[in-house]
mmCIF file of C-alpha atoms in Angstrom:
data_model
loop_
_atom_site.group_PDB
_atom_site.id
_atom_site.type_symbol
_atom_site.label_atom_id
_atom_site.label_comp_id
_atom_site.label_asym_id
_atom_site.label_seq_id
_atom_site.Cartn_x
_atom_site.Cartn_y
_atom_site.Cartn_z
ATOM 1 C CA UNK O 1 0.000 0.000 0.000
ATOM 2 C CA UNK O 2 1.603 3.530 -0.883
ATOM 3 C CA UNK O 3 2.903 5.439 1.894
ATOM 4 C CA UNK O 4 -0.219 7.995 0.626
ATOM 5 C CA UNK O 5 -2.773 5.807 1.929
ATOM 6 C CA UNK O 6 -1.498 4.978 4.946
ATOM 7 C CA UNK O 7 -1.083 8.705 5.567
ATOM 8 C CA UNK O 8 -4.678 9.562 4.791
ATOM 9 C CA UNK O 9 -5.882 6.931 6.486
ATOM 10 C CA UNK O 10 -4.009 7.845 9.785
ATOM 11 C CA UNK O 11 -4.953 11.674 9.374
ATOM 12 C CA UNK O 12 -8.918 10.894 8.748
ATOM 13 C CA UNK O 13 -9.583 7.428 10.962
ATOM 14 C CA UNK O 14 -11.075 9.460 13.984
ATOM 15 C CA UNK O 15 -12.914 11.871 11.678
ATOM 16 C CA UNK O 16 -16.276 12.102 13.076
ATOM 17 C CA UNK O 17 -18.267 14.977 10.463
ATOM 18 C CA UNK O 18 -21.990 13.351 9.893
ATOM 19 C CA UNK O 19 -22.899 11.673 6.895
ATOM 20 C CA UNK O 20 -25.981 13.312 5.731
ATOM 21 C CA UNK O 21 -26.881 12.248 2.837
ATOM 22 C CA UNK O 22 -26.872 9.004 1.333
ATOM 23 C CA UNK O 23 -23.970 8.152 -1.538
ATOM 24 C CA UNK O 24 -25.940 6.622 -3.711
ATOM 25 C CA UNK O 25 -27.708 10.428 -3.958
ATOM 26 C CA UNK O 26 -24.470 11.594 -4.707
ATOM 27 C CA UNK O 27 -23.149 10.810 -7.943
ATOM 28 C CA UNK O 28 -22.464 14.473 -9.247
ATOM 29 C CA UNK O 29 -21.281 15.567 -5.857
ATOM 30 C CA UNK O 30 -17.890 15.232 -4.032
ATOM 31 C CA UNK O 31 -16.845 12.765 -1.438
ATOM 32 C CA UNK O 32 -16.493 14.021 1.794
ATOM 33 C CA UNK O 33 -13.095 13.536 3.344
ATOM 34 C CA UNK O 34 -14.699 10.581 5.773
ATOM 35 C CA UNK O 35 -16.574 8.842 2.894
ATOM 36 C CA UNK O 36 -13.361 8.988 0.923
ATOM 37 C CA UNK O 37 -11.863 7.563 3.671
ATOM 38 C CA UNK O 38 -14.101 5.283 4.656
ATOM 39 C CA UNK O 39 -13.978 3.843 0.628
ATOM 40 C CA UNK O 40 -10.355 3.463 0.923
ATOM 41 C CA UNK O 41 -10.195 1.826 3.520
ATOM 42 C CA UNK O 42 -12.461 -1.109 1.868
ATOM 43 C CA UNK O 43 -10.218 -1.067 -0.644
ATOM 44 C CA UNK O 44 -7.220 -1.855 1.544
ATOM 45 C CA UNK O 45 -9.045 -4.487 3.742
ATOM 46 C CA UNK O 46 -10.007 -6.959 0.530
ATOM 47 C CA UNK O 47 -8.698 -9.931 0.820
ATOM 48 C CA UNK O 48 -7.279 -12.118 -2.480
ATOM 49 C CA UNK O 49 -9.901 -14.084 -3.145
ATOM 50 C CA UNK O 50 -12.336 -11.051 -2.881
ATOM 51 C CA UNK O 51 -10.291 -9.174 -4.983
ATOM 52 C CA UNK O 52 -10.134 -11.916 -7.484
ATOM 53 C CA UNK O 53 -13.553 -11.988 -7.406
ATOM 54 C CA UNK O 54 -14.121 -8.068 -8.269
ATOM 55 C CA UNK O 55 -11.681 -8.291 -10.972
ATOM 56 C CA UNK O 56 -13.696 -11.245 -12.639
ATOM 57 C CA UNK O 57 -16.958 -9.813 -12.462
ATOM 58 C CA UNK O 58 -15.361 -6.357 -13.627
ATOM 59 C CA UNK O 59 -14.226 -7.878 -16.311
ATOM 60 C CA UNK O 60 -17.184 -9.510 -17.216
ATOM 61 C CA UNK O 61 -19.263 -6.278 -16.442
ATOM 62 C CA UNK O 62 -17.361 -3.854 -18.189
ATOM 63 C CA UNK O 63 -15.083 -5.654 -20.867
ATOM 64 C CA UNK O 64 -14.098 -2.520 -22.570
ATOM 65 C CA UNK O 65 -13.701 -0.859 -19.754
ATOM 66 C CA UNK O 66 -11.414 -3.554 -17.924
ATOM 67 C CA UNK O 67 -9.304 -3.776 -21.591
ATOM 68 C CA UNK O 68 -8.323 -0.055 -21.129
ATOM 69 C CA UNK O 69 -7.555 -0.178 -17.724
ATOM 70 C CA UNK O 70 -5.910 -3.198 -17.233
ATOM 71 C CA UNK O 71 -4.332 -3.757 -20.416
ATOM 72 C CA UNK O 72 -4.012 -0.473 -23.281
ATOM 73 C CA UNK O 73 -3.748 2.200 -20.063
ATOM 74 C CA UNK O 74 -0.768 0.453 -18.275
ATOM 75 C CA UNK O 75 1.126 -0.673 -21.617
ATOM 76 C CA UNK O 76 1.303 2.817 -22.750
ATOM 77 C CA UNK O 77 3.204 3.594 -19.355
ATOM 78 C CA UNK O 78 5.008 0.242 -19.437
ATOM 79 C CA UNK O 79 6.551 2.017 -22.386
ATOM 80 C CA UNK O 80 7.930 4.517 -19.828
ATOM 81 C CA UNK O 81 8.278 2.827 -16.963
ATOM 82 C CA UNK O 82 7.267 -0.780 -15.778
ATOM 83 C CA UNK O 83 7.180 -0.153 -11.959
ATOM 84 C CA UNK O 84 4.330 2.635 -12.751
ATOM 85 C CA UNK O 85 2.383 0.525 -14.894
ATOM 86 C CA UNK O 86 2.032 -1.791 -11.902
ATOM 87 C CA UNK O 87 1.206 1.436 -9.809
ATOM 88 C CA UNK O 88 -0.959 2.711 -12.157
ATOM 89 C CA UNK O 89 -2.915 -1.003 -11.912
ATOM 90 C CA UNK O 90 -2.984 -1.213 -8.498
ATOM 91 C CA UNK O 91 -4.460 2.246 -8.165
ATOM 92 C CA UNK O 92 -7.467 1.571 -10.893
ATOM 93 C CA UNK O 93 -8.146 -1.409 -8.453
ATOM 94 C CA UNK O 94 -8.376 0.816 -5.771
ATOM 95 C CA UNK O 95 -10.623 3.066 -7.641
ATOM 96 C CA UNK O 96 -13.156 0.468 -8.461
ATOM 97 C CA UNK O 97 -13.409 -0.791 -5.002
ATOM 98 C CA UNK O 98 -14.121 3.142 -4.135
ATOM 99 C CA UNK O 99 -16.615 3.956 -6.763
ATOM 100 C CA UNK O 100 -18.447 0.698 -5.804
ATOM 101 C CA UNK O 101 -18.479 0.995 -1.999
ATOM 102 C CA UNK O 102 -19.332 4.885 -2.471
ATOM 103 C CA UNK O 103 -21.495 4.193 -5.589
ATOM 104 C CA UNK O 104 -22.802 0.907 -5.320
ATOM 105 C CA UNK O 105 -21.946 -2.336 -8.004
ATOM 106 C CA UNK O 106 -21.303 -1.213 -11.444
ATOM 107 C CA UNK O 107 -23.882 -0.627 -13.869
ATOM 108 C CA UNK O 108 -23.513 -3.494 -17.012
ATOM 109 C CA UNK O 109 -21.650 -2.887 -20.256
ATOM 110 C CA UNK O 110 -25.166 -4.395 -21.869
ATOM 111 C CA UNK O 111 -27.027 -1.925 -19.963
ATOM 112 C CA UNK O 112 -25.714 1.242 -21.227
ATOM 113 C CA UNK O 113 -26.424 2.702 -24.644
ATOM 114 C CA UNK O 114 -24.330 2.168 -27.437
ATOM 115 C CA UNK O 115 -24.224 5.196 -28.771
ATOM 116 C CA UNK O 116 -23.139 6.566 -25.549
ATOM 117 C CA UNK O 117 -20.287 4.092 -25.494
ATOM 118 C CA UNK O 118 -19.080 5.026 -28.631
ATOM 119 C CA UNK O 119 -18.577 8.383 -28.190
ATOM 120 C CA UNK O 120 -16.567 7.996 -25.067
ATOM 121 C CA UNK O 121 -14.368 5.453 -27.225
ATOM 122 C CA UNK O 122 -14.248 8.300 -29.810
ATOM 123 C CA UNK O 123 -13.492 10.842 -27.003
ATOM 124 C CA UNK O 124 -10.500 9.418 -25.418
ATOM 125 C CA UNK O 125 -8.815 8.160 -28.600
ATOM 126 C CA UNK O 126 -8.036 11.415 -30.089
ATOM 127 C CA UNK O 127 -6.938 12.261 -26.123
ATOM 128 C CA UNK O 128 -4.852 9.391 -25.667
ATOM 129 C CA UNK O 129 -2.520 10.265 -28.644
ATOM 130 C CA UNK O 130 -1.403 13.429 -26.294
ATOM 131 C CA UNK O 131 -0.081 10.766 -24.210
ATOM 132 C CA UNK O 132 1.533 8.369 -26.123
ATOM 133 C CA UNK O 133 5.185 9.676 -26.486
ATOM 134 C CA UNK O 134 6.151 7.294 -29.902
ATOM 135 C CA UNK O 135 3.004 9.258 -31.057
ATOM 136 C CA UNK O 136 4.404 11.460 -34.355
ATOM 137 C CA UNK O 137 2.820 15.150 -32.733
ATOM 138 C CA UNK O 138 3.794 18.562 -32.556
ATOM 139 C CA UNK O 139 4.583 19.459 -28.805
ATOM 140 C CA UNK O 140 2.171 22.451 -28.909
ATOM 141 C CA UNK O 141 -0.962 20.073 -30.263
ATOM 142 C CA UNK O 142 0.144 17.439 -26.978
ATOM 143 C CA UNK O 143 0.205 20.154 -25.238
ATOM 144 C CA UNK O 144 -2.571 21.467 -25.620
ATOM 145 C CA UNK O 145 -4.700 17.767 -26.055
ATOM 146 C CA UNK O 146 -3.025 17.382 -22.399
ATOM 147 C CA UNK O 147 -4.626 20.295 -21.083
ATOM 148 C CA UNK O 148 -7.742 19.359 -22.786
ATOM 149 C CA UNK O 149 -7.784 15.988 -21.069
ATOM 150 C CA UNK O 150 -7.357 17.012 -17.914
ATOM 151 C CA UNK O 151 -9.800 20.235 -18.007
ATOM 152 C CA UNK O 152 -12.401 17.858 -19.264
ATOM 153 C CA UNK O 153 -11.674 15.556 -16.426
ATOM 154 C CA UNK O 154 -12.080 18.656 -14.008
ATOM 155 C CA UNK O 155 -15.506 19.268 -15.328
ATOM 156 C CA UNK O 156 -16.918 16.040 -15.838
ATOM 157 C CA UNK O 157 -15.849 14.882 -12.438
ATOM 158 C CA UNK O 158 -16.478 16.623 -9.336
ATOM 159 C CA UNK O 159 -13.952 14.394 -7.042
ATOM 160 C CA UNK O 160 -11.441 16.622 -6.214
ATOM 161 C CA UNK O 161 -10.365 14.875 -3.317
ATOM 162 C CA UNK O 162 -10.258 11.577 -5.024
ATOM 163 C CA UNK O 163 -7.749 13.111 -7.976
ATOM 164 C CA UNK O 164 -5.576 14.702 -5.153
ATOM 165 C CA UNK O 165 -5.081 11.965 -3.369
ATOM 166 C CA UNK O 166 -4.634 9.495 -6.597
ATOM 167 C CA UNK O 167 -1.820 12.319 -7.585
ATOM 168 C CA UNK O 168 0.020 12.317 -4.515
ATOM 169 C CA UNK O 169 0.293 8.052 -4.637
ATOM 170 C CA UNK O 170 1.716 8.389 -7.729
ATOM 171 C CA UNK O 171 4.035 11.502 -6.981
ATOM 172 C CA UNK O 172 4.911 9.527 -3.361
ATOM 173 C CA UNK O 173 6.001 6.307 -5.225
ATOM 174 C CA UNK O 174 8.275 8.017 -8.086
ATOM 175 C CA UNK O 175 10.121 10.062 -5.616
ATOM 176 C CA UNK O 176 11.220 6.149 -4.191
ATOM 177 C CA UNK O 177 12.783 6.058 -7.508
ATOM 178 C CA UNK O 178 14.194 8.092 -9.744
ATOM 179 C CA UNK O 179 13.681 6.251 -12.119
ATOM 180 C CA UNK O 180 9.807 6.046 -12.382
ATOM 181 C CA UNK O 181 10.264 9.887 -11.941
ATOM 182 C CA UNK O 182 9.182 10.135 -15.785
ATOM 183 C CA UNK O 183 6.617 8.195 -16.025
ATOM 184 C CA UNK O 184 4.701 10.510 -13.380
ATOM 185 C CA UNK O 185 2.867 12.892 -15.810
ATOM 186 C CA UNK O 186 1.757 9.931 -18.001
ATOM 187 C CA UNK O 187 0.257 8.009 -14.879
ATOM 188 C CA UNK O 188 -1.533 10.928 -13.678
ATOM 189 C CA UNK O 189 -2.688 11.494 -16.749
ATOM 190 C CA UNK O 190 -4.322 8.091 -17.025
ATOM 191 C CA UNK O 191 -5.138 8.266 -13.390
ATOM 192 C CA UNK O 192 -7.610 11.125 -14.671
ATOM 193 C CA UNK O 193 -9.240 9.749 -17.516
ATOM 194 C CA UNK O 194 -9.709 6.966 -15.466
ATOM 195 C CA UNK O 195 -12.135 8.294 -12.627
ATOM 196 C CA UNK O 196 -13.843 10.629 -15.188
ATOM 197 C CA UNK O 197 -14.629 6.958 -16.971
ATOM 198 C CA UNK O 198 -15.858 5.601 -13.621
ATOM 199 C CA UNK O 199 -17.718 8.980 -12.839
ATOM 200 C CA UNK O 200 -19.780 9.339 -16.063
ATOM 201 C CA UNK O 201 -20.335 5.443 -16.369
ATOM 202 C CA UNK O 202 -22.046 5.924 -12.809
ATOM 203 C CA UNK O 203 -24.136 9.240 -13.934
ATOM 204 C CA UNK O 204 -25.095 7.937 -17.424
ATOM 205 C CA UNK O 205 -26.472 4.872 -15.981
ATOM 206 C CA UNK O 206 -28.277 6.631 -13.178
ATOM 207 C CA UNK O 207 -30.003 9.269 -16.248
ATOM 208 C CA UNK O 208 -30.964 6.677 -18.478
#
């Protein structure tokens, strides 16, 4: 478990601030420090069999989703840096145990509109070739398709506190080694486009 977590977890364990409203009422709103808390801290306690278990069904669930999380998202870092690839895993695990236990299970791949799903997949391919350094680009159009990706994340998504603490894993494990210290950008990047996934899979469903 990063050093992160066990930090936050420490800092927010006797945090007492009421929970008034439910979290399944709260899909477009931001966790509160203790429900963030409280989310990570399933995500730490899961067992391996448990976990095997919510990678299966996630995969079953959500096989596009899984594929770009657990396979094209990580290989485009791997190309950077292996040890943040498994980091970058790792954390999307921990992100799918928080968006269930704050969220509830995740909505079916066969119950979402198709239309919808392709223009997500439409969405993040042009933004994924920002990331992708063998990607033939001008620096000013990555640039700028960066800053795209993440301002979209900012307003699609509304978990602040989530992305923060996501970031500082990430920044907390490259500073262990200097060598994962390039691969930080990339991972963060992907760290982002993968909770505004998980957010507007959660909000779509609940709209339809």
């Amino acid at each position: 478990m990063p050093r992160t977590l066990r930090i936050f977890i420490a800092l927010h364990q006797n945090d007492i601030i009421p929970q008034l409203t439910s979290l399944s009422e709260k899909i477009m709103q931001a966790l509160t420090d203790r429900e963030l808390y409280k989310a990570l801290e399933y995500a730490k306690s899961i067992d391996e069999t448990t976990g095997r278990k919510i990678m299966a069904d996630f995969q079953t669930d959500q096989t596009m989703l899984a594929q770009m999380l657990f396979g094209i998202f990580p290989g485009i870092i791997a190309e950077q840096n292996q040890d943040m690839a498994h980091l970058f895993m790792d954390l999307c695990f921990d992100l799918l145990c928080v968006f269930q236990k704050a969220f509830g299970p995740l909505p079916a791949q066969n119950e979402l509109d198709i239309d919808w799903l392709q223009k997500q997949a439409m969405l993040l391919d042009t933004e994924l070739q920002a990331v992708k350094k063998n990607q033939d680009m001008d620096e000013k159009i990555r640039n700028s398709l960066q800053q795209r990706m993440i301002s979209r994340t900012h307003d699609e998504t509304p978990q602040s506190g989530l992305i923060a603490f996501m970031n500082a894993a990430v920044d907390d494990y490259a500073s262990e080694n200097p060598s994962r210290v390039p691969a930080t950008q990339i991972t963060q990047a992907l760290i982002l486009v993968a909770i505004r996934l998980f957010n507007n899979l959660y909000t779509h469903a609940r709209q339809s």
